[in-house]
Coordinates of N, CA and C in Angstrom, one line a residue:
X865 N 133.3 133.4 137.1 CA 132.0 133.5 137.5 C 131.0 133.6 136.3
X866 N 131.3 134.1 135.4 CA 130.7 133.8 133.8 C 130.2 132.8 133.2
X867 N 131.2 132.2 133.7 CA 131.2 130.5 133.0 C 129.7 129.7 133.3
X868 N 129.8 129.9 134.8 CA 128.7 129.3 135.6 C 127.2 129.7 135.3
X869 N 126.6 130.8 135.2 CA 125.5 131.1 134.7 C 125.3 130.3 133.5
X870 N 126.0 130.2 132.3 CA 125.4 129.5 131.0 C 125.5 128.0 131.7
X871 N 126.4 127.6 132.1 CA 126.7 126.1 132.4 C 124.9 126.1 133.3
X872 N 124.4 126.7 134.5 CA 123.6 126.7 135.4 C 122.5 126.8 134.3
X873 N 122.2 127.7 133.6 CA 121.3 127.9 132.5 C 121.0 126.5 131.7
X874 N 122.0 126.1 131.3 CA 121.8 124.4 130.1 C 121.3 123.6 131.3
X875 N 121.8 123.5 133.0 CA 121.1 122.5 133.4 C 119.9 122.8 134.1
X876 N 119.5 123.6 133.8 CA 117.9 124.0 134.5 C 116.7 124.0 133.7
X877 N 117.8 123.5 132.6 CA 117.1 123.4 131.0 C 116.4 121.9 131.0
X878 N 118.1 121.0 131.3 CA 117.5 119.8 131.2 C 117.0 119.5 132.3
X879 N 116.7 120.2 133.5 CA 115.8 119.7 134.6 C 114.5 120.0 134.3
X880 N 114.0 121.0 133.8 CA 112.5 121.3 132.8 C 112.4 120.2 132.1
X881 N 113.3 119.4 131.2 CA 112.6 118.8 129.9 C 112.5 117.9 130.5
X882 N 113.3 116.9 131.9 CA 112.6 115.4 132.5 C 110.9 115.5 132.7
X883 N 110.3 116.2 133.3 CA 109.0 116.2 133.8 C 108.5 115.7 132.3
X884 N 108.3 116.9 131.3 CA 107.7 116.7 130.2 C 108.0 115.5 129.9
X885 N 109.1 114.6 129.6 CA 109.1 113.2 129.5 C 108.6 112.2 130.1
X886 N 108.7 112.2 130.9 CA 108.2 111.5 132.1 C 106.4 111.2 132.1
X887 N 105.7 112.4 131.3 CA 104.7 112.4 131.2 C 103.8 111.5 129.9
X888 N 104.8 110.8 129.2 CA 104.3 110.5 128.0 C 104.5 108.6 128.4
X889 N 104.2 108.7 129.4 CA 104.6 106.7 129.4 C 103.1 106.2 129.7
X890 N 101.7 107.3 130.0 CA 100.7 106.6 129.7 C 99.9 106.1 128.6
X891 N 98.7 104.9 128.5 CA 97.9 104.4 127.6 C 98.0 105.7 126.1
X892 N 98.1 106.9 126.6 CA 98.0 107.9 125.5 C 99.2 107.8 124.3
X893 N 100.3 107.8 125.1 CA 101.7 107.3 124.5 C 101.6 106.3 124.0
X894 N 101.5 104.8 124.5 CA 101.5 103.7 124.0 C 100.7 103.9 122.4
X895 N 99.5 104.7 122.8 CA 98.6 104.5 121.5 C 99.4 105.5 120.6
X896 N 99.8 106.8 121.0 CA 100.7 107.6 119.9 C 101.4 107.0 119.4
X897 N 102.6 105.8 120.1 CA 103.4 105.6 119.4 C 103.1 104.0 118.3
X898 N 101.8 103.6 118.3 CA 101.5 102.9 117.7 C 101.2 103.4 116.7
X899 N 100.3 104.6 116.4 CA 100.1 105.6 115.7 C 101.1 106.0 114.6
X900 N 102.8 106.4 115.2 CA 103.9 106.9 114.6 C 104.0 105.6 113.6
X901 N 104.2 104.3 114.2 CA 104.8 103.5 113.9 C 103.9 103.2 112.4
X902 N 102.4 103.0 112.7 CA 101.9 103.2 111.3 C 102.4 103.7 110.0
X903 N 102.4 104.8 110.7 CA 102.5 106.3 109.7 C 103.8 106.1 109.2
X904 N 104.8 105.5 110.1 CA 106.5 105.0 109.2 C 105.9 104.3 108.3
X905 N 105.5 103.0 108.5 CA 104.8 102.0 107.7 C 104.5 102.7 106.1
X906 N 103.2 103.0 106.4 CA 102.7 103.9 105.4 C 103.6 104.6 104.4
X907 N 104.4 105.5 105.3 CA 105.2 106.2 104.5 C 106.7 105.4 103.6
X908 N 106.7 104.4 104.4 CA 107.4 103.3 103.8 C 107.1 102.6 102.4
X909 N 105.5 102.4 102.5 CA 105.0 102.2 101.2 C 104.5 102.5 100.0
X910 N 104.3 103.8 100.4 CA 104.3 105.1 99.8 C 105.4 105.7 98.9
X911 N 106.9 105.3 99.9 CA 107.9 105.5 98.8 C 108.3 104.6 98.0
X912 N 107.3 103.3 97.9 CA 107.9 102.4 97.1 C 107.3 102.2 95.6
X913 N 105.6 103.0 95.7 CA 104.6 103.0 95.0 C 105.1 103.4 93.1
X914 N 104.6 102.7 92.4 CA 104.9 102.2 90.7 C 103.6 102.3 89.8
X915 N 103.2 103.6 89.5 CA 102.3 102.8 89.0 C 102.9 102.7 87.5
X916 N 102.0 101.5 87.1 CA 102.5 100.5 85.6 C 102.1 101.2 85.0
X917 N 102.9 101.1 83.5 CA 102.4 101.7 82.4 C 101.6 101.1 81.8
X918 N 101.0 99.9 81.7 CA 100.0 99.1 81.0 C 99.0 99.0 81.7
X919 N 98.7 100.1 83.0 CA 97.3 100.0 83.7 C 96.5 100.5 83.4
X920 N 95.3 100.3 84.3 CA 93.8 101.3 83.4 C 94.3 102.7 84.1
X921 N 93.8 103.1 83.4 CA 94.2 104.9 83.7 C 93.1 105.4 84.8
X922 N 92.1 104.9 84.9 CA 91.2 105.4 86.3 C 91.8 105.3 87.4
X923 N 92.9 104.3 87.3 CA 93.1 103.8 88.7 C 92.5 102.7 89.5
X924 N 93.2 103.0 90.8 CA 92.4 101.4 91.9 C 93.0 101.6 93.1
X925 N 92.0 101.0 94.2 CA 92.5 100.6 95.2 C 92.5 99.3 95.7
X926 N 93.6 98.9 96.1 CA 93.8 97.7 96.7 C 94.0 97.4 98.6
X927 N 93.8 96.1 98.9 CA 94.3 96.2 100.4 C 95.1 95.2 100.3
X928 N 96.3 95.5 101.0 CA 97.6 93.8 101.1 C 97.6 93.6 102.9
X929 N 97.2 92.1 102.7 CA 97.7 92.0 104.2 C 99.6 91.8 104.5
X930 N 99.8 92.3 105.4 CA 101.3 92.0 105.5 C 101.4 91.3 107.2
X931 N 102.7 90.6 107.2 CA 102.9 90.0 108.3 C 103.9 90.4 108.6
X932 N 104.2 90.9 109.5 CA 105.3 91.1 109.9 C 105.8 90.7 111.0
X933 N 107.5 90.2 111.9 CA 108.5 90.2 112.7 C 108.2 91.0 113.1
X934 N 108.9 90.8 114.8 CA 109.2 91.9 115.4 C 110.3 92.8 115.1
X935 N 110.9 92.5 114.6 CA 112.0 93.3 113.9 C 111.6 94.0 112.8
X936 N 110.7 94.2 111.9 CA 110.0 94.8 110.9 C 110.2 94.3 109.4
X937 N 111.1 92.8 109.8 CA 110.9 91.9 108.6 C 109.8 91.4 108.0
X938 N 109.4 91.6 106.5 CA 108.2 91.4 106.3 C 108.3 89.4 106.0
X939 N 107.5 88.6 106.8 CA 107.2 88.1 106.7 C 105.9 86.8 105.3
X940 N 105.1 87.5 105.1 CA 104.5 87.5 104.0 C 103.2 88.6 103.6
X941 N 102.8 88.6 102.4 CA 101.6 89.5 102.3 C 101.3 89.1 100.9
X942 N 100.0 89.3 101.1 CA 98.8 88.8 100.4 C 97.7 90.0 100.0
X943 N 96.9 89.6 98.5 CA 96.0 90.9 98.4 C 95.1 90.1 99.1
X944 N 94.3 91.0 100.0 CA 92.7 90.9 100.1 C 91.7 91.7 99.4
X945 N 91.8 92.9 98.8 CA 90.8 93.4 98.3 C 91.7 93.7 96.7
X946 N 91.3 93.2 95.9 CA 92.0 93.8 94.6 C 91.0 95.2 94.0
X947 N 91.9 95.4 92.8 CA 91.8 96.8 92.2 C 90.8 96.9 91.2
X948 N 90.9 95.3 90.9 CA 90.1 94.9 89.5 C 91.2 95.0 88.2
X949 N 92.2 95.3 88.5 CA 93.3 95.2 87.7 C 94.3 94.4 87.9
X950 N 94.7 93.5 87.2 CA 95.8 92.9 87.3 C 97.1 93.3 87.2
X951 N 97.6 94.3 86.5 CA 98.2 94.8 87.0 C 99.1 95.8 87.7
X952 N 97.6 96.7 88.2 CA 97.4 97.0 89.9 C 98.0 96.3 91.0
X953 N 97.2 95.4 91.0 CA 97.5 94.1 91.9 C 98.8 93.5 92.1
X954 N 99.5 93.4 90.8 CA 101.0 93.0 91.0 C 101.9 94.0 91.7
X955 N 101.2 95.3 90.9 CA 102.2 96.3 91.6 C 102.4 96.5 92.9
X956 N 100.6 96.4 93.7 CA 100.4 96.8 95.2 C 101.5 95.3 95.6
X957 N 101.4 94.3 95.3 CA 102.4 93.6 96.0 C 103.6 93.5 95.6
X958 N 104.4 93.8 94.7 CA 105.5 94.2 94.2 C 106.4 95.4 95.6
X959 N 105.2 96.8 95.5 CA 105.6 97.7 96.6 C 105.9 97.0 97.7
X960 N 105.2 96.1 98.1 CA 105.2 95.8 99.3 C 106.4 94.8 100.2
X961 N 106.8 94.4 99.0 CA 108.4 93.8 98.4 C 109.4 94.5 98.7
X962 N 109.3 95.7 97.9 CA 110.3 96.8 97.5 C 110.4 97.5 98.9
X963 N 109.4 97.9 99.6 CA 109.2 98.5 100.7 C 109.9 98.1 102.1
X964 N 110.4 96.1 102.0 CA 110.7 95.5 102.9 C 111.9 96.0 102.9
X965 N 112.6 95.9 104.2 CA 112.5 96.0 105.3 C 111.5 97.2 106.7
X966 N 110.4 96.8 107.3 CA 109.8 98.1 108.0 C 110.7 98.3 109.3
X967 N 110.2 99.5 109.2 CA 110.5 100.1 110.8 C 110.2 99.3 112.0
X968 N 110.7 98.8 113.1 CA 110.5 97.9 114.0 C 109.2 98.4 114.4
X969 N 108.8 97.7 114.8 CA 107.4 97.9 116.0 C 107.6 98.7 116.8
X970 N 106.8 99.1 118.2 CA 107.1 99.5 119.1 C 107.1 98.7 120.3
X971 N 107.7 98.8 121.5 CA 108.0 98.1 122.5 C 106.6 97.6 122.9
X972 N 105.7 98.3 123.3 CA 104.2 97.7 123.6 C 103.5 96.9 123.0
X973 N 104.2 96.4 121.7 CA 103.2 95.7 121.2 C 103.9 93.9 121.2
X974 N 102.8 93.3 121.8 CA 103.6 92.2 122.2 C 102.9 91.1 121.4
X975 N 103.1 90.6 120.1 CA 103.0 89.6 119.4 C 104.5 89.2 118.9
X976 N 104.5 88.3 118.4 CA 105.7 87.8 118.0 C 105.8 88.1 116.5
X977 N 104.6 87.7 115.9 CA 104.3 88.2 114.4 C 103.2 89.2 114.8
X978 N 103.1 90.4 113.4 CA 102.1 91.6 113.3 C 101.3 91.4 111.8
X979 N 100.4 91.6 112.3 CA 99.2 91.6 110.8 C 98.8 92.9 110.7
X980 N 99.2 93.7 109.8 CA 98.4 94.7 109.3 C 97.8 94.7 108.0
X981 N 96.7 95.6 107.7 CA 96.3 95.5 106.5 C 96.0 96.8 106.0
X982 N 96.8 96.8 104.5 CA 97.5 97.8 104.4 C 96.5 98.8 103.1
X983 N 96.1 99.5 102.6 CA 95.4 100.5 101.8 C 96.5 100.4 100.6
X984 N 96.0 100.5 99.7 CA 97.3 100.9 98.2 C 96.8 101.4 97.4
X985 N 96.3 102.8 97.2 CA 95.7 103.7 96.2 C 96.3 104.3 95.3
X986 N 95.9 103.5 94.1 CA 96.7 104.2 92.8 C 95.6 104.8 92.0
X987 N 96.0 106.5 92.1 CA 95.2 107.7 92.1 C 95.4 107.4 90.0
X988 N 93.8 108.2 89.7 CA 93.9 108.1 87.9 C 95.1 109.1 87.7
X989 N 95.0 108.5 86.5 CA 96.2 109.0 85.5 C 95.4 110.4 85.0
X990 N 96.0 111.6 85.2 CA 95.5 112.5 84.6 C 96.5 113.1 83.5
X991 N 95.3 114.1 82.1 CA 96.1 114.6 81.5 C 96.4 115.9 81.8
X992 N 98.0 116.6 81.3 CA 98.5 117.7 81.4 C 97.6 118.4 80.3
X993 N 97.5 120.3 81.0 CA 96.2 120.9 80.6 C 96.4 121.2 79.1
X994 N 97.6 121.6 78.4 CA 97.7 122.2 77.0 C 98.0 120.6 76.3
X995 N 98.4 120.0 76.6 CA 98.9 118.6 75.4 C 98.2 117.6 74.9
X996 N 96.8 117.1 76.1 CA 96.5 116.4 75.4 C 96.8 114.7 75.5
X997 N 97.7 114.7 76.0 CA 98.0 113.5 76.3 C 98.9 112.8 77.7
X998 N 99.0 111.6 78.0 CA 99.2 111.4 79.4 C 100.7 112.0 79.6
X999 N 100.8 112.4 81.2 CA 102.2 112.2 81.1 C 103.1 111.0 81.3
X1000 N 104.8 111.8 80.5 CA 105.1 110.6 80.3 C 105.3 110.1 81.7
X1001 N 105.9 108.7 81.9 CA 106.2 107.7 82.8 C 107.4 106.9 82.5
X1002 N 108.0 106.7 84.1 CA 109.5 106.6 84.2 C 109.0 105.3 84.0
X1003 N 110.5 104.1 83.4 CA 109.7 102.8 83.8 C 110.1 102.1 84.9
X1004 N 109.4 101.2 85.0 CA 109.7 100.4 87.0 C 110.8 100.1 87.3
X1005 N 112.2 99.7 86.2 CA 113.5 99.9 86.6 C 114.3 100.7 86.9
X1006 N 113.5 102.2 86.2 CA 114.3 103.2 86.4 C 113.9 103.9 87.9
X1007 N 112.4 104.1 88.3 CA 112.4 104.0 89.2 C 112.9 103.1 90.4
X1008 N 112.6 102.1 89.8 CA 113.7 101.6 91.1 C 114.9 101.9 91.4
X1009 N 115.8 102.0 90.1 CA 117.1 102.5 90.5 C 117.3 104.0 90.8
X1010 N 116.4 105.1 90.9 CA 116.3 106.4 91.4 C 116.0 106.1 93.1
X1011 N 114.9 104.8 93.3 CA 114.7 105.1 94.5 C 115.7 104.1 95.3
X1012 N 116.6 103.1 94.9 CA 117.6 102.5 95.4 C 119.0 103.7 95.4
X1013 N 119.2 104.3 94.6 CA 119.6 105.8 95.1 C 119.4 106.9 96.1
X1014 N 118.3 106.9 96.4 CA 117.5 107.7 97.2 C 117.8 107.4 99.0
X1015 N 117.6 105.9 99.1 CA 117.9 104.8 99.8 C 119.0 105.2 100.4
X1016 N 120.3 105.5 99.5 CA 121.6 105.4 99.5 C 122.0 106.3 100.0
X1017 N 121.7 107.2 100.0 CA 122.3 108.7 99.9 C 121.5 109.1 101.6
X1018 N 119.8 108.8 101.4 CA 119.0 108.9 102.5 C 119.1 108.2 104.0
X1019 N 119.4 106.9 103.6 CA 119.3 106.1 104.9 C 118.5 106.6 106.1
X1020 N 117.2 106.6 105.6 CA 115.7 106.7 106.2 C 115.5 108.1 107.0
X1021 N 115.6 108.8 106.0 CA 115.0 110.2 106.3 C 113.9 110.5 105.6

């Protein structure tokens, strides 16, 4: 007779959590999860970001258009707004390289191909308070190969 209380308890558990699901399949959802799907995006490109060591030290922002598959194969991408640096500009499309493969879409969005356009802010270079001079910088292979490690170990967490 023991047994049955916990067992009755777990399923009156999962009879509570259907409603609450059930509730998320309106326009409000659709747009959250277009929202999420961004924010993967974003965060996707974010972990790919380099900045050069031959840049101006103020910084830049750039926009890249990207195309994407339904699958979240990047298809092509292009700067539309540069940094005013050139090689800013390589970088923001380099990331956007490095960053391929994205997160699928979500079910509701019904094109075949996706155009987003994407922000790429590379914040100035500041100096550390007692030294005097910049800090140092990993260079773009090594980061790469920390973050192709990262990759490895992580498998998209």
């Amino acid at each position: 007779m023991q047994m049955k209380f916990p067992l009755l308890a777990v399923f009156l558990g999962l009879l509570t959590a259907f409603p609450a699901h059930a509730q998320t399949t309106g326009p409000d959802a659709q747009e959250n999860s277009l929202n999420a799907w961004k924010r993967q995006v974003s965060i996707r490109l974010v972990s790919e970001r380099i900045y050069p060591r031959n840049s101006p030290a103020e910084g830049g922002a750039a926009k890249v258009l990207l195309v994407l598959d339904r699958t979240g194969k990047l298809i092509s991408s292009a700067l539309v707004e540069s940094t005013g640096s050139s090689e800013l500009d390589a970088a923001a499309l380099a990331m956007v390289e490095a960053a391929a493969p994205f997160p699928e879409p979500p079910a509701e969005i019904d094109e075949s191909s996706l155009h987003l356009t994407a922000p790429i802010v590379f914040r100035a270079k500041t100096m550390l308070p007692m030294s005097g001079s910049l800090p140092p910088t990993e260079s773009a292979a090594d980061q790469a190969k920390v973050g192709t490690k990262m990759r490895s170990i992580c498998r998209g967490c």
